[in-house]
């Protein structure tokens, strides 16, 4: 396996060679030669199928030309799905670096495990690609700050996959909140509930022949393969994942921040633990975390292993103001007066259950449409990386507060932890030699 640095050293040469050898037909697919953006989808498990559905929904302006995954079975299955949807087989590579070297690719979508999001996004930017990266955009706060800097340096579009920012329902209600729907909004509470099962205790096992385990780990320090990590449980291991706060809390906390019109907080607290099962899961299954501002407050409640609903919803947010409250989720919103009496309701449909791991929906279609329009016409992104990274950094800091078992006081300009050098050590991470992301 070649290192990140060796890859960058050969990227320009490889890309030049591909450009010279491209046929007239392939050249005609390059952005500018026609009206469609050529996409490569990288990381092809559950969420990637939402990317496929949304790119199909936008096929007048988009096309999937390349797909990448380190598991050859997963790769073949997804490539077949693309061919069925678009009527043409995509190039299929186990190593995404080959795809980045292709001049035929205009934009990449990243639906890999979290530890790959920032390193891959930066490599994509350095290869001249626009980037759609799923939440969380990074594994740790240092990476998020670096990705924001990389976007500014290389100038390509980077959209984070918090698709509520493109939902007409959310755009409508947030605008109304800003206009005084509930008076002066000062408190927002978000929640998530699910009935996740135990991941057990992993046993050492041979690496499946179809899986490139070394490339799967990429920038993360090397670990022996165990039988309870792939394809989803990596979420609950600190070396690769970021816990439920980043896995699902990002969506609702971002809506709360948007509705209240705030950025990074002054103080963060977090309490919780792994209570339901005793297994390899390294994060909490139950968490209460709060983000305190000068005159506003956001809280998030996680119940990963108990499906008790709040306000009859698996997930959502309530925005509290001086004259009332509004409860919102992807299906719509309800407005209540100061006494809790419902005075209005806007419904669009039924929200997806928290057990849905794909999440293909209309707002994802619209989020991709916005990303494509930003590339083609310069339309403003609904969730550019400098905005998306604020919500991600907040929740990563709540993970640090939980791990340190104490409140954190922050510099609200950059999120740095004040007067706590021990906690600040968790701002970044260690990398496998040669794979640390850098500009």
Tab-separated table of C-alpha atoms in Angstrom:
chain	number	residue	atom	x	y	z
A	1	UNK	CA	0.000	0.000	0.000
A	2	UNK	CA	1.488	3.345	-0.992
A	3	UNK	CA	1.312	6.235	1.454
A	4	UNK	CA	-0.691	9.408	1.078
A	5	UNK	CA	2.471	11.376	0.213
A	6	UNK	CA	3.526	8.904	-2.475
A	7	UNK	CA	0.008	9.126	-3.876
A	8	UNK	CA	0.168	12.922	-4.117
A	9	UNK	CA	3.587	12.739	-5.759
A	10	UNK	CA	2.203	10.517	-8.518
A	11	UNK	CA	-1.250	12.076	-8.839
A	12	UNK	CA	-0.317	14.802	-11.292
A	13	UNK	CA	1.664	12.429	-13.484
A	14	UNK	CA	-1.121	9.845	-13.477
A	15	UNK	CA	-3.785	12.403	-14.213
A	16	UNK	CA	-1.765	13.818	-17.080
A	17	UNK	CA	-1.364	10.347	-18.542
A	18	UNK	CA	-5.060	9.674	-18.257
A	19	UNK	CA	-5.844	12.987	-19.930
A	20	UNK	CA	-3.558	12.192	-22.849
A	21	UNK	CA	-4.976	8.712	-23.293
A	22	UNK	CA	-8.636	9.733	-22.944
A	23	UNK	CA	-10.706	9.015	-26.006
A	24	UNK	CA	-12.861	11.649	-27.649
A	25	UNK	CA	-15.887	9.891	-26.210
A	26	UNK	CA	-14.625	10.055	-22.625
A	27	UNK	CA	-13.504	13.653	-23.073
A	28	UNK	CA	-17.052	14.528	-24.093
A	29	UNK	CA	-18.198	13.506	-20.617
A	30	UNK	CA	-16.002	16.086	-18.844
A	31	UNK	CA	-17.841	18.966	-17.183
A	32	UNK	CA	-18.007	21.827	-19.630
A	33	UNK	CA	-18.318	19.488	-22.585
A	34	UNK	CA	-21.946	18.762	-21.693
A	35	UNK	CA	-24.549	19.598	-19.042
A	36	UNK	CA	-23.881	16.774	-16.590
A	37	UNK	CA	-21.531	16.530	-13.620
A	38	UNK	CA	-19.625	13.246	-13.519
A	39	UNK	CA	-19.701	11.729	-10.027
A	40	UNK	CA	-17.647	9.088	-8.262
A	41	UNK	CA	-19.381	7.505	-5.254
A	42	UNK	CA	-16.913	6.243	-2.627
A	43	UNK	CA	-17.929	3.922	0.225
A	44	UNK	CA	-20.823	1.812	-1.025
A	45	UNK	CA	-22.782	0.492	1.928
A	46	UNK	CA	-26.175	1.723	3.112
A	47	UNK	CA	-25.971	5.524	2.773
A	48	UNK	CA	-24.399	5.262	-0.674
A	49	UNK	CA	-27.729	3.969	-1.976
A	50	UNK	CA	-29.286	7.299	-0.990
A	51	UNK	CA	-26.553	8.993	-3.042
A	52	UNK	CA	-27.430	6.716	-5.951
A	53	UNK	CA	-31.140	7.506	-5.648
A	54	UNK	CA	-30.515	11.246	-5.431
A	55	UNK	CA	-28.137	11.319	-8.377
A	56	UNK	CA	-30.703	9.356	-10.375
A	57	UNK	CA	-33.312	11.944	-9.355
A	58	UNK	CA	-30.943	14.605	-10.722
A	59	UNK	CA	-29.862	12.650	-13.807
A	60	UNK	CA	-30.547	15.578	-16.120
A	61	UNK	CA	-27.534	17.264	-14.542
A	62	UNK	CA	-25.579	14.347	-13.024
A	63	UNK	CA	-24.167	10.960	-13.860
A	64	UNK	CA	-22.294	8.300	-11.879
A	65	UNK	CA	-19.184	7.356	-13.850
A	66	UNK	CA	-17.071	5.763	-11.087
A	67	UNK	CA	-17.716	3.773	-7.902
A	68	UNK	CA	-15.213	2.723	-5.244
A	69	UNK	CA	-15.200	0.373	-2.274
A	70	UNK	CA	-12.539	-1.714	-0.541
A	71	UNK	CA	-14.860	-4.760	-0.525
A	72	UNK	CA	-15.076	-6.319	-3.976
A	73	UNK	CA	-18.512	-7.887	-3.356
A	74	UNK	CA	-19.933	-4.556	-2.199
A	75	UNK	CA	-18.285	-2.863	-5.165
A	76	UNK	CA	-19.787	-5.263	-7.711
A	77	UNK	CA	-23.248	-5.073	-6.176
A	78	UNK	CA	-23.316	-1.272	-6.210
A	79	UNK	CA	-21.852	-1.076	-9.715
A	80	UNK	CA	-24.686	-3.317	-10.868
A	81	UNK	CA	-27.225	-1.041	-9.201
A	82	UNK	CA	-25.728	1.975	-10.962
A	83	UNK	CA	-25.875	0.207	-14.319
A	84	UNK	CA	-29.503	-0.705	-13.699
A	85	UNK	CA	-30.404	2.895	-12.766
A	86	UNK	CA	-28.399	4.736	-15.418
A	87	UNK	CA	-28.165	2.138	-18.178
A	88	UNK	CA	-24.370	2.290	-18.267
A	89	UNK	CA	-21.759	0.493	-16.184
A	90	UNK	CA	-19.484	2.729	-14.090
A	91	UNK	CA	-15.755	2.222	-13.694
A	92	UNK	CA	-15.326	0.215	-10.490
A	93	UNK	CA	-12.170	0.503	-8.354
A	94	UNK	CA	-11.252	-0.882	-4.941
A	95	UNK	CA	-8.695	1.918	-4.515
A	96	UNK	CA	-10.229	5.407	-4.605
A	97	UNK	CA	-6.862	6.959	-5.492
A	98	UNK	CA	-7.152	5.541	-8.991
A	99	UNK	CA	-10.492	7.296	-9.320
A	100	UNK	CA	-9.113	10.618	-8.090
A	101	UNK	CA	-6.478	10.440	-10.812
A	102	UNK	CA	-9.170	10.297	-13.501
A	103	UNK	CA	-9.868	13.533	-15.358
A	104	UNK	CA	-13.330	12.189	-16.177
A	105	UNK	CA	-14.466	12.723	-12.572
A	106	UNK	CA	-15.786	16.168	-11.616
A	107	UNK	CA	-17.066	15.465	-8.113
A	108	UNK	CA	-16.863	12.773	-5.460
A	109	UNK	CA	-19.353	11.716	-2.800
A	110	UNK	CA	-17.944	10.232	0.413
A	111	UNK	CA	-20.029	7.705	2.364
A	112	UNK	CA	-17.111	5.853	3.957
A	113	UNK	CA	-16.503	5.278	7.683
A	114	UNK	CA	-15.934	8.522	9.589
A	115	UNK	CA	-12.155	8.228	9.943
A	116	UNK	CA	-11.846	8.556	6.157
A	117	UNK	CA	-14.059	11.629	5.644
A	118	UNK	CA	-11.572	14.473	6.010
A	119	UNK	CA	-8.464	12.710	4.636
A	120	UNK	CA	-10.370	11.601	1.540
A	121	UNK	CA	-12.092	14.960	1.090
A	122	UNK	CA	-8.748	16.783	1.194
A	123	UNK	CA	-7.215	14.362	-1.291
A	124	UNK	CA	-10.232	14.945	-3.508
A	125	UNK	CA	-9.778	18.711	-3.335
A	126	UNK	CA	-6.086	18.344	-4.109
A	127	UNK	CA	-7.058	16.282	-7.160
A	128	UNK	CA	-9.333	19.102	-8.357
A	129	UNK	CA	-12.659	17.480	-7.445
A	130	UNK	CA	-15.729	18.986	-5.840
A	131	UNK	CA	-16.715	17.083	-2.683
A	132	UNK	CA	-19.994	15.963	-1.148
A	133	UNK	CA	-19.071	14.476	2.242
A	134	UNK	CA	-21.497	12.770	4.585
A	135	UNK	CA	-21.793	13.911	8.163
A	136	UNK	CA	-19.747	14.056	10.231
A	137	UNK	CA	-17.303	15.814	7.925
A	138	UNK	CA	-14.414	14.792	10.186
A	139	UNK	CA	-13.323	12.355	12.862
A	140	UNK	CA	-12.074	15.059	15.270
A	141	UNK	CA	-12.087	18.875	15.562
A	142	UNK	CA	-8.559	19.324	14.202
A	143	UNK	CA	-9.555	17.547	10.972
A	144	UNK	CA	-12.664	19.674	10.536
A	145	UNK	CA	-10.654	22.876	10.849
A	146	UNK	CA	-8.151	21.505	8.328
A	147	UNK	CA	-10.895	20.618	5.846
A	148	UNK	CA	-12.342	24.128	6.040
A	149	UNK	CA	-8.873	25.496	5.351
A	150	UNK	CA	-8.388	23.060	2.457
A	151	UNK	CA	-11.640	24.136	0.827
A	152	UNK	CA	-10.547	27.757	0.976
A	153	UNK	CA	-7.132	26.905	-0.443
A	154	UNK	CA	-8.275	24.747	-3.375
A	155	UNK	CA	-11.514	26.613	-4.109
A	156	UNK	CA	-13.761	23.675	-5.005
A	157	UNK	CA	-17.265	23.199	-3.616
A	158	UNK	CA	-17.649	21.124	-0.433
A	159	UNK	CA	-21.139	20.292	0.806
A	160	UNK	CA	-21.771	18.328	4.010
A	161	UNK	CA	-24.608	15.813	3.951
A	162	UNK	CA	-26.947	17.368	6.505
A	163	UNK	CA	-29.810	17.360	4.058
A	164	UNK	CA	-32.330	19.089	6.309
A	165	UNK	CA	-30.667	22.320	5.160
A	166	UNK	CA	-32.226	21.725	1.711
A	167	UNK	CA	-35.672	20.613	2.917
A	168	UNK	CA	-38.476	23.068	2.050
A	169	UNK	CA	-40.196	22.183	5.341
A	170	UNK	CA	-37.130	23.083	7.405
A	171	UNK	CA	-36.290	26.163	5.331
A	172	UNK	CA	-39.878	27.362	5.811
A	173	UNK	CA	-40.095	26.828	9.568
A	174	UNK	CA	-36.610	28.158	10.342
A	175	UNK	CA	-37.375	31.329	8.392
A	176	UNK	CA	-40.616	31.713	10.342
A	177	UNK	CA	-38.783	31.176	13.633
A	178	UNK	CA	-36.328	33.904	12.655
A	179	UNK	CA	-39.327	36.134	11.871
A	180	UNK	CA	-40.840	35.576	15.332
A	181	UNK	CA	-43.020	32.458	15.040
A	182	UNK	CA	-42.401	31.651	18.743
A	183	UNK	CA	-41.281	35.091	19.828
A	184	UNK	CA	-37.616	35.264	20.733
A	185	UNK	CA	-36.328	31.689	20.392
A	186	UNK	CA	-33.919	30.865	23.216
A	187	UNK	CA	-33.929	27.089	23.793
A	188	UNK	CA	-33.754	24.113	21.439
A	189	UNK	CA	-33.935	20.457	22.465
A	190	UNK	CA	-33.143	17.612	20.071
A	191	UNK	CA	-33.396	13.869	20.610
A	192	UNK	CA	-32.827	10.455	19.047
A	193	UNK	CA	-34.115	7.023	20.086
A	194	UNK	CA	-33.488	3.589	18.620
A	195	UNK	CA	-33.305	-0.058	19.692
A	196	UNK	CA	-29.790	-0.949	18.619
A	197	UNK	CA	-28.662	-4.450	19.581
A	198	UNK	CA	-25.450	-5.506	21.280
A	199	UNK	CA	-22.355	-5.783	19.080
A	200	UNK	CA	-20.956	-8.515	21.333
A	201	UNK	CA	-17.277	-9.150	21.972
A	202	UNK	CA	-15.283	-9.436	18.782
A	203	UNK	CA	-13.032	-12.362	18.056
A	204	UNK	CA	-9.883	-12.265	15.903
A	205	UNK	CA	-10.729	-13.608	12.459
A	206	UNK	CA	-9.094	-13.933	9.054
A	207	UNK	CA	-9.616	-10.899	6.850
A	208	UNK	CA	-12.226	-11.791	4.217
A	209	UNK	CA	-10.617	-12.359	0.820
A	210	UNK	CA	-12.888	-9.718	-0.723
A	211	UNK	CA	-11.802	-6.976	1.722
A	212	UNK	CA	-8.722	-4.731	1.553
A	213	UNK	CA	-8.443	-4.298	5.333
A	214	UNK	CA	-5.304	-2.184	5.077
A	215	UNK	CA	-6.942	0.378	2.806
A	216	UNK	CA	-10.166	0.237	4.856
A	217	UNK	CA	-8.127	1.422	7.852
A	218	UNK	CA	-6.247	4.013	5.794
A	219	UNK	CA	-5.298	6.932	8.073
A	220	UNK	CA	-6.213	5.097	11.313
A	221	UNK	CA	-3.475	3.280	13.270
A	222	UNK	CA	-3.479	-0.398	12.368
A	223	UNK	CA	-5.675	-2.858	14.255
A	224	UNK	CA	-6.118	-6.611	13.875
A	225	UNK	CA	-9.288	-7.649	12.099
A	226	UNK	CA	-12.174	-8.787	14.310
A	227	UNK	CA	-15.511	-10.255	13.371
A	228	UNK	CA	-17.779	-7.552	14.840
A	229	UNK	CA	-16.551	-4.395	13.098
A	230	UNK	CA	-17.736	-4.571	9.497
A	231	UNK	CA	-19.840	-3.346	7.834
A	232	UNK	CA	-21.554	-1.040	10.388
A	233	UNK	CA	-20.295	-1.492	13.947
A	234	UNK	CA	-17.147	0.580	13.364
A	235	UNK	CA	-19.394	3.498	14.443
A	236	UNK	CA	-18.945	2.427	18.073
A	237	UNK	CA	-15.130	2.172	18.122
A	238	UNK	CA	-13.253	5.392	18.866
A	239	UNK	CA	-10.433	4.707	16.419
A	240	UNK	CA	-12.845	4.791	13.454
A	241	UNK	CA	-16.202	6.134	14.608
A	242	UNK	CA	-17.595	9.091	16.504
A	243	UNK	CA	-20.561	7.656	18.407
A	244	UNK	CA	-24.254	8.406	18.124
A	245	UNK	CA	-23.774	12.134	18.716
A	246	UNK	CA	-22.059	12.469	15.333
A	247	UNK	CA	-23.834	9.570	13.662
A	248	UNK	CA	-27.330	10.964	14.202
A	249	UNK	CA	-27.166	13.904	16.584
A	250	UNK	CA	-25.485	16.017	13.910
A	251	UNK	CA	-28.750	16.365	11.980
A	252	UNK	CA	-30.958	17.638	14.788
A	253	UNK	CA	-28.318	19.703	16.599
A	254	UNK	CA	-27.525	21.422	13.295
A	255	UNK	CA	-31.227	22.300	12.938
A	256	UNK	CA	-31.257	23.671	16.501
A	257	UNK	CA	-28.216	25.828	15.817
A	258	UNK	CA	-29.758	27.036	12.550
A	259	UNK	CA	-33.079	27.873	14.202
A	260	UNK	CA	-31.484	29.769	17.104
A	261	UNK	CA	-28.986	31.546	14.830
A	262	UNK	CA	-25.904	30.557	16.836
A	263	UNK	CA	-22.478	29.095	16.113
A	264	UNK	CA	-19.992	27.670	18.635
A	265	UNK	CA	-21.066	27.778	22.303
A	266	UNK	CA	-19.274	29.056	25.384
A	267	UNK	CA	-19.722	25.928	27.520
A	268	UNK	CA	-20.456	22.230	26.957
A	269	UNK	CA	-21.543	19.522	29.400
A	270	UNK	CA	-22.213	15.843	28.701
A	271	UNK	CA	-23.300	12.949	30.915
A	272	UNK	CA	-24.067	9.361	30.017
A	273	UNK	CA	-22.675	5.887	29.544
A	274	UNK	CA	-22.948	2.436	28.042
A	275	UNK	CA	-25.756	1.014	30.164
A	276	UNK	CA	-27.881	-1.372	28.103
A	277	UNK	CA	-25.212	-3.945	27.190
A	278	UNK	CA	-21.688	-4.900	28.220
A	279	UNK	CA	-19.779	-5.436	24.996
A	280	UNK	CA	-17.128	-3.855	22.736
A	281	UNK	CA	-19.148	-0.663	22.182
A	282	UNK	CA	-16.785	2.139	23.320
A	283	UNK	CA	-19.223	5.062	23.349
A	284	UNK	CA	-22.419	5.772	25.306
A	285	UNK	CA	-25.827	4.367	24.458
A	286	UNK	CA	-27.450	7.049	26.608
A	287	UNK	CA	-26.309	10.683	26.662
A	288	UNK	CA	-27.521	14.118	27.693
A	289	UNK	CA	-25.415	16.972	26.375
A	290	UNK	CA	-25.873	20.740	26.531
A	291	UNK	CA	-24.412	23.658	24.607
A	292	UNK	CA	-24.603	26.964	26.461
A	293	UNK	CA	-24.492	30.423	24.879
A	294	UNK	CA	-24.736	33.888	26.419
A	295	UNK	CA	-28.530	33.885	26.271
A	296	UNK	CA	-29.498	30.622	24.537
A	297	UNK	CA	-29.222	26.872	25.135
A	298	UNK	CA	-29.210	23.721	22.978
A	299	UNK	CA	-29.523	20.214	24.388
A	300	UNK	CA	-29.425	16.765	22.772
A	301	UNK	CA	-30.719	13.522	24.261
A	302	UNK	CA	-29.584	10.129	22.968
A	303	UNK	CA	-31.232	6.756	23.628
A	304	UNK	CA	-29.513	4.392	21.204
A	305	UNK	CA	-30.833	1.217	22.819
A	306	UNK	CA	-34.298	2.193	24.027
A	307	UNK	CA	-36.977	3.179	21.561
A	308	UNK	CA	-39.064	5.369	23.897
A	309	UNK	CA	-40.294	8.225	21.721
A	310	UNK	CA	-40.383	11.898	22.646
A	311	UNK	CA	-43.350	13.943	21.380
A	312	UNK	CA	-44.379	10.716	19.625
A	313	UNK	CA	-41.256	10.840	17.426
A	314	UNK	CA	-38.091	8.736	17.180
A	315	UNK	CA	-36.132	11.911	16.537
A	316	UNK	CA	-36.680	15.620	16.066
A	317	UNK	CA	-36.315	18.986	17.744
A	318	UNK	CA	-38.418	21.442	19.702
A	319	UNK	CA	-37.658	25.159	19.548
A	320	UNK	CA	-38.844	27.131	22.582
A	321	UNK	CA	-39.462	30.884	22.539
A	322	UNK	CA	-41.046	33.669	24.535
A	323	UNK	CA	-44.495	33.214	22.966
A	324	UNK	CA	-44.633	29.506	22.133
A	325	UNK	CA	-42.863	26.457	20.790
A	326	UNK	CA	-42.521	24.531	17.551
A	327	UNK	CA	-41.815	20.808	17.173
A	328	UNK	CA	-40.183	19.817	13.891
A	329	UNK	CA	-38.992	16.710	12.091
A	330	UNK	CA	-38.570	15.780	8.408
A	331	UNK	CA	-42.309	15.161	8.052
A	332	UNK	CA	-43.393	18.625	9.131
A	333	UNK	CA	-43.891	20.837	12.173
A	334	UNK	CA	-46.435	21.744	14.838
A	335	UNK	CA	-46.739	25.164	16.459
A	336	UNK	CA	-47.920	25.580	20.071
A	337	UNK	CA	-48.796	28.634	22.112
A	338	UNK	CA	-47.263	29.464	25.495
A	339	UNK	CA	-49.699	27.100	27.261
A	340	UNK	CA	-48.875	24.154	25.002
A	341	UNK	CA	-52.026	24.357	22.875
A	342	UNK	CA	-51.484	23.451	19.217
A	343	UNK	CA	-52.301	26.420	16.994
A	344	UNK	CA	-50.938	25.302	13.610
A	345	UNK	CA	-49.543	22.270	11.796
A	346	UNK	CA	-47.740	21.741	8.492
A	347	UNK	CA	-47.336	18.134	7.337
A	348	UNK	CA	-45.512	16.776	4.309
A	349	UNK	CA	-45.540	13.032	4.933
A	350	UNK	CA	-44.237	10.384	7.288
A	351	UNK	CA	-40.730	10.748	8.680
A	352	UNK	CA	-38.316	7.856	8.233
A	353	UNK	CA	-37.833	5.594	11.252
A	354	UNK	CA	-34.567	5.884	13.163
A	355	UNK	CA	-33.809	2.292	12.151
A	356	UNK	CA	-33.562	3.310	8.467
A	357	UNK	CA	-29.831	3.144	7.626
A	358	UNK	CA	-30.145	4.383	4.028
A	359	UNK	CA	-32.284	7.488	4.379
A	360	UNK	CA	-33.110	7.981	0.711
A	361	UNK	CA	-35.602	10.837	0.579
A	362	UNK	CA	-36.680	14.002	-1.201
A	363	UNK	CA	-34.561	16.317	0.943
A	364	UNK	CA	-31.435	14.346	0.006
A	365	UNK	CA	-32.448	14.727	-3.657
A	366	UNK	CA	-32.720	18.482	-3.098
A	367	UNK	CA	-29.403	18.631	-1.226
A	368	UNK	CA	-27.684	16.995	-4.193
A	369	UNK	CA	-29.537	19.304	-6.585
A	370	UNK	CA	-28.177	22.277	-4.654
A	371	UNK	CA	-24.636	20.830	-4.752
A	372	UNK	CA	-24.851	20.234	-8.499
A	373	UNK	CA	-26.225	23.736	-9.121
A	374	UNK	CA	-23.398	25.193	-7.043
A	375	UNK	CA	-20.897	23.433	-9.311
A	376	UNK	CA	-22.636	24.339	-12.551
A	377	UNK	CA	-23.986	27.835	-11.909
A	378	UNK	CA	-22.414	29.059	-8.678
A	379	UNK	CA	-25.617	28.712	-6.651
A	380	UNK	CA	-24.986	29.173	-2.930
A	381	UNK	CA	-24.499	25.901	-1.051
A	382	UNK	CA	-27.103	25.145	1.591
A	383	UNK	CA	-24.548	23.492	3.882
A	384	UNK	CA	-21.032	24.596	2.925
A	385	UNK	CA	-18.265	22.981	4.902
A	386	UNK	CA	-17.473	26.027	7.025
A	387	UNK	CA	-21.053	25.953	8.348
A	388	UNK	CA	-21.414	22.180	8.606
A	389	UNK	CA	-18.157	21.874	10.486
A	390	UNK	CA	-19.476	24.092	13.304
A	391	UNK	CA	-22.207	21.582	14.193
A	392	UNK	CA	-19.792	18.675	13.879
A	393	UNK	CA	-17.166	20.347	16.071
A	394	UNK	CA	-19.773	21.048	18.758
A	395	UNK	CA	-20.720	17.384	18.982
A	396	UNK	CA	-17.115	16.199	18.875
A	397	UNK	CA	-16.465	18.521	21.811
A	398	UNK	CA	-19.441	17.005	23.627
A	399	UNK	CA	-17.761	13.609	23.146
A	400	UNK	CA	-14.638	15.061	24.743
A	401	UNK	CA	-16.676	16.464	27.652
A	402	UNK	CA	-18.242	13.006	28.133
A	403	UNK	CA	-14.885	11.265	28.003
A	404	UNK	CA	-13.225	13.738	30.401
A	405	UNK	CA	-16.269	13.683	32.715
A	406	UNK	CA	-16.263	17.449	33.128
A	407	UNK	CA	-17.622	20.588	31.535
A	408	UNK	CA	-15.633	22.356	28.858
A	409	UNK	CA	-15.231	26.099	28.501
A	410	UNK	CA	-14.563	27.189	24.924
A	411	UNK	CA	-13.218	29.985	22.845
A	412	UNK	CA	-16.375	30.502	20.724
A	413	UNK	CA	-14.295	31.888	17.854
A	414	UNK	CA	-12.489	28.603	17.112
A	415	UNK	CA	-13.872	26.007	19.543
A	416	UNK	CA	-10.578	25.538	21.373
A	417	UNK	CA	-10.949	24.278	24.948
A	418	UNK	CA	-9.840	26.867	27.490
A	419	UNK	CA	-7.680	26.181	30.542
A	420	UNK	CA	-7.744	22.388	30.113
A	421	UNK	CA	-4.637	21.081	28.374
A	422	UNK	CA	-5.615	17.457	29.078
A	423	UNK	CA	-8.948	17.810	27.279
A	424	UNK	CA	-7.343	19.789	24.457
A	425	UNK	CA	-5.117	16.778	23.712
A	426	UNK	CA	-8.266	15.124	22.296
A	427	UNK	CA	-8.676	17.916	19.732
A	428	UNK	CA	-6.794	15.751	17.196
A	429	UNK	CA	-5.683	12.152	16.812
A	430	UNK	CA	-2.743	9.909	15.893
A	431	UNK	CA	-2.452	8.662	12.305
A	432	UNK	CA	-0.924	5.715	10.565
A	433	UNK	CA	2.513	6.773	9.368
A	434	UNK	CA	2.334	8.579	6.017
A	435	UNK	CA	-1.434	9.123	6.143
A	436	UNK	CA	-1.901	12.271	8.232
A	437	UNK	CA	-4.031	14.754	6.229
A	438	UNK	CA	-2.285	18.010	5.391
A	439	UNK	CA	-2.528	20.805	2.896
